Short mmCIF file of C-alpha atoms (C1' of nucleotides) in Angstrom, two decimals:
data_model
loop_
_atom_site.label_atom_id
_atom_site.label_comp_id
_atom_site.label_asym_id
_atom_site.label_seq_id
_atom_site.Cartn_x
_atom_site.Cartn_y
_atom_site.Cartn_z
CA MET A 1 105.45 124.09 83.50
CA ARG A 2 104.41 121.69 80.78
CA LEU A 3 102.16 118.90 81.95
CA SER A 4 103.56 116.56 79.31
CA GLN A 5 106.93 116.78 81.06
CA SER A 6 105.77 116.79 84.67
CA LEU A 7 105.33 114.08 87.24
CA ILE A 8 101.72 114.74 88.10
CA PRO A 9 100.32 111.23 88.10
CA THR A 10 96.57 111.69 88.24
CA LEU A 11 94.29 108.75 88.82
CA LYS A 12 90.95 108.14 87.23
CA GLU A 13 89.94 105.70 89.90
CA THR A 14 90.23 106.04 93.65
CA PRO A 15 92.73 103.81 95.43
CA ALA A 16 90.94 101.52 97.85
CA GLU A 17 92.68 102.77 100.99
CA ALA A 18 91.44 106.35 100.67
CA GLN A 19 88.19 106.90 102.47
CA ILE A 20 87.79 110.62 102.95
CA ALA A 21 87.61 113.31 100.29
CA SER A 22 90.92 115.02 100.88
CA HIS A 23 92.83 111.75 100.89
CA ARG A 24 91.12 110.54 97.72
CA LEU A 25 91.68 113.83 95.96
CA MET A 26 95.30 114.18 97.03
CA LEU A 27 96.03 110.77 95.56
CA ARG A 28 93.92 111.30 92.46
CA ALA A 29 95.33 114.76 91.75
CA GLY A 30 98.87 113.40 91.99
CA LEU A 31 99.91 115.43 95.05
CA VAL A 32 101.09 112.64 97.31
CA ARG A 33 101.78 108.92 97.43
CA GLN A 34 101.76 106.81 100.53
CA MET A 35 105.10 105.18 101.31
CA ALA A 36 104.11 103.44 104.56
CA SER A 37 101.28 103.74 107.05
CA GLY A 38 100.98 107.44 107.86
CA ILE A 39 104.05 108.35 105.80
CA TYR A 40 103.77 110.18 102.50
CA ALA A 41 105.95 111.31 99.65
CA TRP A 42 105.01 114.77 98.41
CA LEU A 43 105.13 114.79 94.64
CA PRO A 44 105.98 117.97 92.71
CA ALA A 45 102.49 119.49 92.77
CA GLY A 46 101.99 118.60 96.43
CA LEU A 47 105.32 120.09 97.37
CA ARG A 48 104.34 123.33 95.69
CA VAL A 49 101.35 123.53 98.03
CA LEU A 50 103.52 122.88 101.07
CA ASN A 51 105.95 125.53 99.92
CA LYS A 52 103.24 128.10 99.33
CA ILE A 53 101.75 127.53 102.76
CA SER A 54 105.22 127.75 104.30
CA ALA A 55 105.97 131.00 102.50
CA ILE A 56 102.88 132.66 103.95
CA VAL A 57 103.67 131.29 107.39
CA ARG A 58 107.20 132.72 107.13
CA GLU A 59 106.01 136.16 106.09
CA GLU A 60 103.53 136.41 108.95
CA GLN A 61 106.02 135.07 111.47
CA ALA A 62 108.56 137.63 110.35
CA ALA A 63 105.94 140.35 110.60
CA ALA A 64 105.28 139.27 114.18
CA GLY A 65 108.97 139.47 115.00
CA ALA A 66 109.78 135.76 115.07
CA GLN A 67 113.10 134.45 113.77
CA GLU A 68 113.47 131.34 111.67
CA LEU A 69 116.06 128.66 112.40
CA LEU A 70 116.25 124.99 111.56
CA MET A 71 116.65 122.28 114.15
CA PRO A 72 117.34 118.64 113.30
CA THR A 73 114.74 115.87 113.13
CA ILE A 74 116.87 113.53 115.24
CA GLN A 75 117.38 114.47 118.88
CA SER A 76 119.35 113.09 121.78
CA ALA A 77 117.38 111.26 124.45
CA ASP A 78 119.45 112.96 127.14
CA LEU A 79 117.82 116.27 126.35
CA TRP A 80 114.43 114.74 126.99
CA ARG A 81 115.59 113.07 130.17
CA GLU A 82 116.30 116.55 131.54
CA SER A 83 112.71 117.65 131.19
CA GLY A 84 111.39 114.28 132.26
CA ARG A 85 109.51 113.76 129.03
CA TYR A 86 111.65 110.90 127.74
CA GLU A 87 109.77 108.59 130.05
CA ALA A 88 106.51 110.58 130.01
CA TYR A 89 106.01 110.68 126.27
CA GLY A 90 105.28 107.01 125.81
CA LYS A 91 105.04 105.01 122.62
CA GLU A 92 104.17 107.96 120.43
CA MET A 93 107.83 108.83 120.41
CA LEU A 94 109.92 106.97 117.88
CA ARG A 95 113.03 105.88 119.71
CA ILE A 96 116.21 105.01 117.88
CA THR A 97 119.52 103.51 118.95
CA ASP A 98 122.66 104.35 117.00
CA ARG A 99 125.71 102.12 116.41
CA HIS A 100 127.24 103.20 119.71
CA GLU A 101 124.11 102.20 121.59
CA ARG A 102 123.23 105.84 122.24
CA ASP A 103 119.56 106.64 122.63
CA LEU A 104 118.15 108.98 120.04
CA LEU A 105 114.65 109.89 118.99
CA TYR A 106 112.88 111.35 115.98
CA GLY A 107 111.55 114.64 117.30
CA PRO A 108 107.80 114.89 117.89
CA THR A 109 108.28 118.54 119.01
CA ASN A 110 111.18 120.76 120.05
CA GLU A 111 110.70 122.45 123.43
CA GLU A 112 113.73 120.73 124.94
CA MET A 113 115.98 121.41 122.00
CA ILE A 114 115.16 125.09 121.65
CA THR A 115 115.54 125.55 125.40
CA SER A 116 118.94 123.89 125.23
CA ILE A 117 119.99 126.15 122.36
CA MET A 118 118.81 129.24 124.20
CA ARG A 119 120.41 128.40 127.53
CA GLU A 120 123.82 127.94 125.91
CA SER A 121 123.84 131.39 124.41
CA VAL A 122 121.38 133.67 126.13
CA LYS A 123 122.60 134.91 129.50
CA SER A 124 121.14 138.36 130.10
CA TYR A 125 117.68 139.83 130.44
CA ARG A 126 118.81 142.28 127.77
CA GLU A 127 118.62 139.49 125.19
CA LEU A 128 114.96 138.75 125.81
CA PRO A 129 112.29 138.55 124.63
CA GLN A 130 112.97 136.32 121.67
CA ASN A 131 110.73 134.19 119.54
CA LEU A 132 112.13 131.44 117.33
CA TYR A 133 110.52 128.98 114.99
CA HIS A 134 111.30 126.41 112.40
CA ILE A 135 109.39 124.46 109.78
CA GLN A 136 110.51 120.88 110.07
CA TRP A 137 109.28 117.31 109.76
CA LYS A 138 108.02 115.70 112.94
CA PHE A 139 107.27 112.11 113.75
CA ARG A 140 104.65 110.86 116.16
CA ASP A 141 104.04 107.16 116.14
CA GLU A 142 100.25 107.37 116.16
CA VAL A 143 98.40 104.22 117.13
CA ARG A 144 96.18 104.59 114.16
CA PRO A 145 97.25 106.87 111.34
CA ARG A 146 94.32 107.72 109.10
CA PHE A 147 92.70 110.26 106.81
CA GLY A 148 95.79 110.60 104.63
CA VAL A 149 97.95 113.54 105.61
CA LEU A 150 95.43 114.72 108.20
CA ARG A 151 96.66 112.18 110.68
CA GLY A 152 99.97 111.00 109.39
CA ARG A 153 102.83 109.83 111.55
CA GLU A 154 105.32 112.01 109.75
CA PHE A 155 104.12 115.56 109.21
CA LEU A 156 105.48 119.01 108.45
CA MET A 157 104.94 121.49 111.23
CA LYS A 158 105.84 125.06 111.93
CA ASP A 159 106.69 125.17 115.61
CA GLY A 160 107.70 128.35 117.37
CA TYR A 161 108.89 129.05 120.86
CA GLY A 162 108.64 132.30 122.76
CA PHE A 163 110.92 133.33 125.59
CA ASP A 164 109.94 136.25 127.78
CA LEU A 165 111.13 137.71 131.08
CA ASP A 166 107.78 137.73 132.82
CA TYR A 167 104.18 136.68 132.58
CA ALA A 168 103.05 139.95 131.05
CA GLY A 169 105.61 139.61 128.30
CA ALA A 170 104.74 135.99 127.63
CA LEU A 171 101.05 136.82 127.46
CA LEU A 172 101.74 139.56 124.95
CA THR A 173 103.73 137.12 122.83
CA TYR A 174 100.82 134.71 123.04
CA LYS A 175 98.42 137.38 121.81
CA LYS A 176 100.74 138.41 118.99
CA MET A 177 101.02 134.83 117.86
CA MET A 178 97.26 134.44 117.86
CA LEU A 179 97.02 137.48 115.64
CA ALA A 180 99.79 136.22 113.37
CA TYR A 181 97.96 132.90 113.08
CA MET A 182 94.66 134.48 112.19
CA ARG A 183 96.39 136.55 109.52
CA THR A 184 98.15 133.48 108.21
CA PHE A 185 94.95 131.47 107.86
CA GLN A 186 93.16 134.40 106.34
CA ARG A 187 95.88 134.84 103.71
CA ILE A 188 95.81 131.15 102.95
CA GLY A 189 92.14 131.63 102.17
CA ILE A 190 90.34 129.75 104.90
CA THR A 191 88.32 130.58 107.98
CA ALA A 192 89.93 129.35 111.16
CA ILE A 193 88.44 129.88 114.58
CA PRO A 194 90.50 129.98 117.79
CA MET A 195 89.02 127.78 120.49
CA ARG A 196 89.99 127.30 124.09
CA ALA A 197 91.80 124.02 124.42
CA ASP A 198 93.50 121.54 126.70
CA THR A 199 97.25 121.61 126.86
CA GLY A 200 97.94 117.87 126.59
CA GLN A 201 101.54 116.64 126.47
CA ILE A 202 103.04 120.10 126.22
CA GLY A 203 101.75 121.16 129.64
CA GLY A 204 100.75 124.61 130.87
CA ASP A 205 97.55 126.44 131.49
CA LEU A 206 96.61 128.61 128.53
CA SER A 207 96.01 127.22 125.09
CA HIS A 208 93.95 127.74 121.96
CA GLU A 209 93.40 125.45 119.04
CA PHE A 210 92.65 126.81 115.58
CA HIS A 211 90.00 124.89 113.75
CA ILE A 212 88.81 125.10 110.21
CA LEU A 213 85.28 123.99 109.59
CA ALA A 214 84.69 120.85 107.60
CA PRO A 215 82.03 118.18 107.93
CA THR A 216 84.63 115.45 108.30
CA GLY A 217 86.50 117.20 111.12
CA GLU A 218 87.61 115.11 114.06
CA SER A 219 86.35 117.45 116.76
CA GLY A 220 82.91 118.78 117.46
CA VAL A 221 82.97 122.57 117.60
CA PHE A 222 80.58 125.15 118.99
CA TYR A 223 80.91 128.81 118.13
CA ASP A 224 79.20 132.14 117.86
CA ALA A 225 78.32 133.07 114.27
CA THR A 226 80.03 136.41 114.85
CA PHE A 227 83.22 134.59 113.83
CA GLU A 228 81.91 134.12 110.32
CA ALA A 229 81.39 137.82 109.76
CA GLY A 230 83.92 140.56 109.30
CA ASP A 231 87.66 140.48 109.36
CA PRO A 232 89.03 138.90 112.52
CA ALA A 233 92.46 140.40 112.06
CA ALA A 234 91.18 143.93 111.47
CA ALA A 235 91.28 145.05 115.10
CA ALA A 236 93.18 148.25 115.78
CA ASP A 237 95.74 146.64 118.06
CA VAL A 238 96.70 143.27 119.41
CA GLU A 239 94.94 143.79 122.77
CA THR A 240 91.63 144.65 121.15
CA PHE A 241 92.02 141.73 118.81
CA TYR A 242 92.72 139.28 121.62
CA GLU A 243 89.83 140.67 123.64
CA GLN A 244 87.48 140.03 120.70
CA MET A 245 88.81 136.58 119.96
CA THR A 246 88.47 135.40 123.51
CA THR A 247 85.12 136.92 124.41
CA ILE A 248 83.19 135.65 121.42
CA TYR A 249 82.21 132.10 122.24
CA ALA A 250 84.07 129.23 120.56
CA ALA A 251 84.98 125.85 122.02
CA THR A 252 85.63 122.29 121.03
CA ASP A 253 83.43 119.61 122.56
CA GLU A 254 86.08 118.93 125.25
CA LYS A 255 85.85 122.46 126.57
CA HIS A 256 82.25 123.18 125.71
CA ASP A 257 80.48 125.24 128.38
CA LEU A 258 76.73 124.75 128.24
CA ALA A 259 75.91 127.67 130.51
CA ALA A 260 77.84 130.13 128.36
CA TRP A 261 76.46 128.53 125.20
CA GLU A 262 72.89 129.06 126.23
CA LYS A 263 73.44 132.75 126.71
CA ILE A 264 74.13 133.13 122.98
CA PRO A 265 71.01 133.93 120.95
CA ASP A 266 69.73 130.90 119.06
CA GLU A 267 70.29 132.33 115.61
CA ARG A 268 73.97 132.90 116.33
CA ARG A 269 74.76 129.44 117.65
CA ARG A 270 76.76 127.32 115.26
CA GLU A 271 77.60 123.68 115.77
CA GLY A 272 79.77 121.66 113.45
CA ARG A 273 82.95 119.72 112.94
CA GLY A 274 86.42 121.18 112.92
CA ILE A 275 89.90 120.15 111.84
CA GLU A 276 92.64 121.41 114.09
CA VAL A 277 95.32 123.13 112.04
CA GLY A 278 97.21 124.96 114.76
CA GLN A 279 97.61 125.28 118.49
CA ILE A 280 99.26 127.80 120.76
CA PHE A 281 100.34 127.29 124.37
CA TYR A 282 101.55 129.35 127.25
CA PHE A 283 103.28 127.11 129.79
CA GLY A 284 105.42 129.46 131.88
CA LYS A 285 108.61 128.09 133.40
CA LYS A 286 107.96 124.43 132.84
CA TYR A 287 110.99 123.92 130.60
CA SER A 288 113.21 126.77 131.75
CA GLU A 289 113.04 125.38 135.29
CA SER A 290 113.35 121.69 134.50
CA MET A 291 116.22 122.37 132.13
CA ASN A 292 117.76 125.11 134.22
CA PHE A 293 117.69 127.92 131.72
CA THR A 294 118.20 131.25 133.46
CA VAL A 295 119.19 134.76 132.49
CA THR A 296 120.58 137.39 134.81
CA GLY A 297 118.16 140.19 135.61
CA HIS A 298 119.10 143.85 135.87
CA ASP A 299 119.42 143.47 139.65
CA GLY A 300 121.69 140.46 139.33
CA THR A 301 119.09 137.83 140.24
CA LYS A 302 118.48 134.75 138.12
CA ILE A 303 115.30 134.70 136.07
CA PHE A 304 113.69 131.62 134.58
CA PRO A 305 112.20 132.78 131.27
CA GLU A 306 108.48 132.38 130.63
CA MET A 307 107.77 130.28 127.60
CA GLY A 308 105.09 129.45 125.10
CA SER A 309 104.97 127.28 122.00
CA TYR A 310 103.16 127.88 118.76
CA GLY A 311 102.37 125.26 116.15
CA ILE A 312 100.84 125.16 112.69
CA GLY A 313 100.37 121.82 110.96
CA VAL A 314 101.63 122.71 107.50
CA SER A 315 101.11 119.33 105.86
CA ARG A 316 97.81 118.86 107.66
CA LEU A 317 96.64 122.23 106.37
CA ALA A 318 97.07 121.00 102.81
CA GLY A 319 94.64 118.18 103.50
CA ALA A 320 92.31 120.22 105.68
CA ILE A 321 91.87 122.87 103.01
CA ILE A 322 90.84 120.24 100.50
CA GLU A 323 88.45 118.79 103.04
CA ALA A 324 86.85 122.21 103.33
CA ARG A 325 87.04 123.10 99.65
CA HIS A 326 86.12 120.48 97.08
CA ASP A 327 83.22 119.28 94.97
CA GLU A 328 82.39 116.11 93.02
CA ALA A 329 84.85 117.04 90.31
CA GLY A 330 87.83 117.70 92.50
CA ILE A 331 89.77 120.20 94.56
CA ILE A 332 88.92 123.91 94.69
CA TRP A 333 92.20 125.51 95.76
CA PRO A 334 92.26 128.99 97.24
CA ASP A 335 94.34 131.24 94.97
CA ALA A 336 97.10 131.70 97.51
CA ILE A 337 98.17 128.09 97.84
CA ALA A 338 97.08 126.33 94.66
CA PRO A 339 99.98 124.37 93.23
CA PHE A 340 99.43 126.38 90.07
CA ARG A 341 97.53 129.61 89.86
CA ALA A 342 96.32 128.82 86.38
CA ALA A 343 96.20 126.00 83.88
CA ILE A 344 96.28 126.44 80.14
CA LEU A 345 94.21 123.85 78.33
CA ASN A 346 95.19 123.38 74.73
CA LEU A 347 92.15 121.69 73.24
CA ARG A 348 93.76 121.00 69.90
CA GLN A 349 97.40 120.21 70.17
CA GLY A 350 98.94 120.83 66.75
CA ASP A 351 96.49 123.48 65.59
CA ALA A 352 98.78 126.36 64.67
CA ALA A 353 96.65 129.22 65.95
CA THR A 354 95.82 127.40 69.21
CA ASP A 355 99.42 126.37 69.85
CA LYS A 356 100.57 129.90 69.29
CA ILE A 357 98.14 131.33 71.81
CA CYS A 358 99.02 128.68 74.37
CA ASN A 359 102.73 129.23 74.00
CA GLU A 360 102.26 132.94 74.46
CA LEU A 361 100.15 132.42 77.58
CA HIS A 362 102.63 129.92 78.95
CA GLU A 363 105.51 132.30 78.50
CA LYS A 364 103.72 135.25 80.10
CA LEU A 365 102.31 133.35 83.04
CA GLY A 366 105.63 131.78 83.94
CA ALA A 367 106.30 129.07 86.46
CA ASP A 368 103.05 129.38 88.38
CA CYS A 369 100.97 127.99 85.55
CA LEU A 370 100.57 124.48 84.24
CA TYR A 371 100.32 124.09 80.48
CA ASP A 372 98.34 121.01 79.52
CA ASP A 373 100.06 120.31 76.23
CA ARG A 374 99.36 116.60 76.14
CA GLU A 375 97.82 114.76 73.22
CA GLU A 376 94.54 114.23 75.01
CA ARG A 377 90.90 114.73 74.30
CA ALA A 378 89.37 117.98 75.44
CA GLY A 379 87.17 116.11 77.90
CA ALA A 380 90.13 114.52 79.61
CA LYS A 381 91.82 117.90 79.98
CA PHE A 382 88.72 119.50 81.46
CA ALA A 383 88.24 116.67 83.91
CA GLU A 384 91.84 116.75 85.07
CA ALA A 385 91.97 120.51 85.43
CA ASP A 386 88.87 120.39 87.63
CA LEU A 387 90.38 117.52 89.61
CA MET A 388 93.61 119.41 90.25
CA GLY A 389 91.63 122.47 91.18
CA HIS A 390 93.57 125.28 89.52
CA PRO A 391 91.84 128.55 90.47
CA TRP A 392 91.87 129.64 86.81
CA GLN A 393 91.62 127.64 83.63
CA ILE A 394 92.45 129.27 80.35
CA ILE A 395 90.86 127.20 77.64
CA ALA A 396 92.17 127.63 74.13
CA GLY A 397 90.74 125.87 71.12
CA PRO A 398 90.53 126.40 67.38
CA ARG A 399 87.03 127.82 67.69
CA GLY A 400 88.15 130.92 69.54
CA ALA A 401 91.79 130.95 68.45
CA ALA A 402 90.83 132.03 64.96
CA ASN A 403 89.86 135.44 66.28
CA GLY A 404 92.22 135.60 69.23
CA GLN A 405 89.71 134.59 71.88
CA VAL A 406 90.13 132.18 74.78
CA GLU A 407 87.76 131.05 77.45
CA LEU A 408 88.56 131.79 81.07
CA LYS A 409 87.03 129.56 83.70
CA ARG A 410 87.00 130.23 87.43
CA ARG A 411 87.14 126.92 89.26
CA ALA A 412 85.43 128.11 92.44
CA THR A 413 82.31 129.46 90.76
CA GLY A 414 82.27 127.67 87.43
CA GLU A 415 81.94 131.06 85.77
CA ARG A 416 83.27 131.23 82.19
CA LEU A 417 84.11 134.22 80.05
CA GLU A 418 85.09 134.60 76.41
CA LEU A 419 88.01 137.01 76.38
CA SER A 420 90.90 138.21 74.31
CA VAL A 421 94.24 136.70 75.27
CA ALA A 422 95.37 139.99 76.80
CA ASP A 423 92.21 140.37 78.89
CA ALA A 424 92.43 136.80 80.13
CA LEU A 425 96.04 137.34 81.15
CA ALA A 426 95.18 140.55 82.93
CA LYS A 427 92.42 138.85 84.91
CA VAL A 428 94.53 135.88 85.93
CA MET A 429 97.46 138.02 87.01
CA SER A 430 95.44 140.60 88.92
"C1'" C B 1 95.46 98.89 122.25
"C1'" G B 2 90.26 96.27 121.55
"C1'" G B 3 86.96 94.88 117.29
"C1'" G B 4 86.37 94.00 111.85
"C1'" G B 5 88.32 93.50 106.86
"C1'" C B 6 91.77 93.19 102.86
"C1'" G B 7 96.55 91.74 100.14
"C1'" U B 8 95.78 88.84 92.38
"C1'" G B 9 99.69 93.42 85.96
"C1'" G B 10 100.12 100.87 87.31
"C1'" C B 11 94.65 101.66 89.41
"C1'" G B 12 89.68 99.39 90.48
"C1'" C B 13 88.13 94.43 90.93
"C1'" A B 14 86.57 88.91 89.71
"C1'" G B 15 88.50 84.00 90.49
"C1'" C B 16 89.32 81.16 96.30
"C1'" C B 17 83.72 78.11 99.07
"C1'" U B 18 83.91 73.08 95.26
"C1'" G B 19 92.66 72.68 93.96
"C1'" G B 20 94.00 71.42 87.33
"C1'" U B 21 98.75 76.21 85.59
"C1'" A B 22 95.09 83.53 85.85
"C1'" G B 23 90.64 86.90 83.93
"C1'" C B 24 87.65 91.71 83.38
"C1'" G B 25 87.35 97.25 83.25
"C1'" C B 26 90.47 101.48 83.26
"C1'" G B 27 95.48 102.97 82.27
"C1'" C B 28 100.05 101.98 79.04
"C1'" U B 29 102.31 100.99 73.63
"C1'" U B 30 101.26 100.99 68.10
"C1'" G B 31 97.84 102.06 64.15
"C1'" U B 32 93.24 103.96 62.50
"C1'" U B 33 89.32 107.06 64.14
"C1'" U B 34 87.39 111.15 66.90
"C1'" U B 35 88.22 116.49 67.99
"C1'" G B 36 84.95 121.62 73.33
"C1'" G B 37 83.31 117.61 79.08
"C1'" G B 38 87.37 111.13 80.79
"C1'" U B 39 85.73 109.00 72.07
"C1'" A B 40 85.55 104.38 69.31
"C1'" C B 41 87.79 100.10 66.77
"C1'" A B 42 91.96 96.87 66.13
"C1'" A B 43 96.59 94.81 67.49
"C1'" G B 44 100.13 94.47 71.58
"C1'" A B 45 103.13 94.76 76.20
"C1'" G B 46 102.80 93.90 81.20
"C1'" G B 47 101.56 89.19 86.67
"C1'" C B 48 107.73 85.73 92.58
"C1'" C B 49 98.59 85.79 92.62
"C1'" C B 50 102.35 89.73 99.93
"C1'" C B 51 106.28 86.28 102.18
"C1'" C B 52 107.85 81.51 104.41
"C1'" G B 53 106.55 76.64 105.37
"C1'" G B 54 103.02 72.39 105.04
"C1'" U B 55 99.24 69.06 102.56
"C1'" U B 56 98.79 67.21 97.43
"C1'" C B 57 100.60 64.17 91.30
"C1'" G B 58 99.23 69.42 91.18
"C1'" A B 59 98.08 75.38 95.37
"C1'" A B 60 96.01 82.21 93.76
"C1'" U B 61 92.58 78.50 95.79
"C1'" C B 62 93.24 74.11 101.50
"C1'" C B 63 96.27 74.34 106.46
"C1'" G B 64 100.06 76.88 109.83
"C1'" G B 65 103.12 81.04 110.77
"C1'" G B 66 104.80 85.89 109.50
"C1'" C B 67 104.57 90.79 107.18
"C1'" G B 68 101.88 94.85 105.16
"C1'" C B 69 97.59 97.97 104.54
"C1'" C B 70 92.58 99.79 105.53
"C1'" C B 71 88.03 100.62 108.48
"C1'" C B 72 85.27 101.32 113.52
"C1'" G B 73 86.34 102.60 118.66
"C1'" A B 74 89.70 104.69 122.74
"C1'" C B 75 94.19 108.37 122.00
"C1'" C B 76 96.56 112.50 119.24
"C1'" A B 77 99.80 118.74 115.42
#
RNA sequence: CGGGGCGUGGCGCAGCCUGGUAGCGCGCUUGUUUUGGGUACAAGAGGCCCCCGGUUCGAAUCCGGGCGCCCCGACCA
């Protein structure tokens, strides 16, 4: 993609409303624009991030046996009256009336809807277990939206719902989802820690939140340093994995257990701030019972399926990652979800040898690279590339172009290498 | 929902107290210059001063009402 023909409106100065790093950088790097309080438009580069996160989520959900569907954003109030949450949910729910005076709402979550879909079609124990998810925009009318996309009112969430015949099955689904989540976060390139959590509006009795560590996080977190070492998803099987995840200490301030904390050796105690990027719940028959969803068991009796729900804040992740990975110059994207894997900086637009090298690079690297072909000073190009946080920068100028050399810069480390065009390409694509 | 603040070209801000017809920096356009870390000079374009009403000969400025946005706290993927 050529920068000269792209809508990537970077800002030299920080808009006054942005207080925290991720918000400032998302605006400055041209990823998002605010359209109303807590409501954002995702510009082309920002959308690429959302799409890359979603793609990884999809792959890991598929690997865990979950099926993707797509439910609407607008829901009927009647559905929510069945579960009793239409009244219970309060002002966070955006309520809408259509031209026929029917009560609708913009979905803050989808337990009722998925249960309704399942109960229409699933009648036999033979059809369970099933696990379904979608990636869809949600709306929660927060009292005070803030921190850019970290606490928006409209946000993109992956929400999944598991249906099992019994507690054992539901617990296994819960464990599988925890594993899928840890793999997802790992592939995205961040460290997330599962922490025991309250169940809030969703209800139920077993829940974990996944936090990524960042000094500006909204929750205080306490954890055993063991989480920082090794590969959390490397366990031989899901039971071993779950055992490890739930025996090593980790809790948010709400659930912090001083007695357990003090048993951990001093040097392994870690205290910090966390940003919640996902949460999983087991809540049993809460919705199957209230909404009368049953399947017939092999002995002919009716069974209320056991349920759980599984959420990842996709749009929040985009902000949270920046919060965890940036410096004074800008964003430091992990390779897996950077809007562009590499940027080509043409330091002398119009210099024949330089242009030739850049065009060749652009062609070979394809759509996942951004070619800065603008008529700008070198300094401006460097500054903007650092701001946007491309994992790799390929810097081409007349100095090196004469003998076929370019400079390759790694954003995360600042490391630079003088390489031939072919070697630079090989490194970026590996 | 309690407390505080802000709204002036695209962005960051000054002007408001003490009313007299809008200014600075960045960005944008054109030309020259510069050419490896946000270059310099020159000439331009661009503003219902958030909205409505009031006071006044005259309102960005004073008064009343409304809307929007931000920050702190309580609440939340």
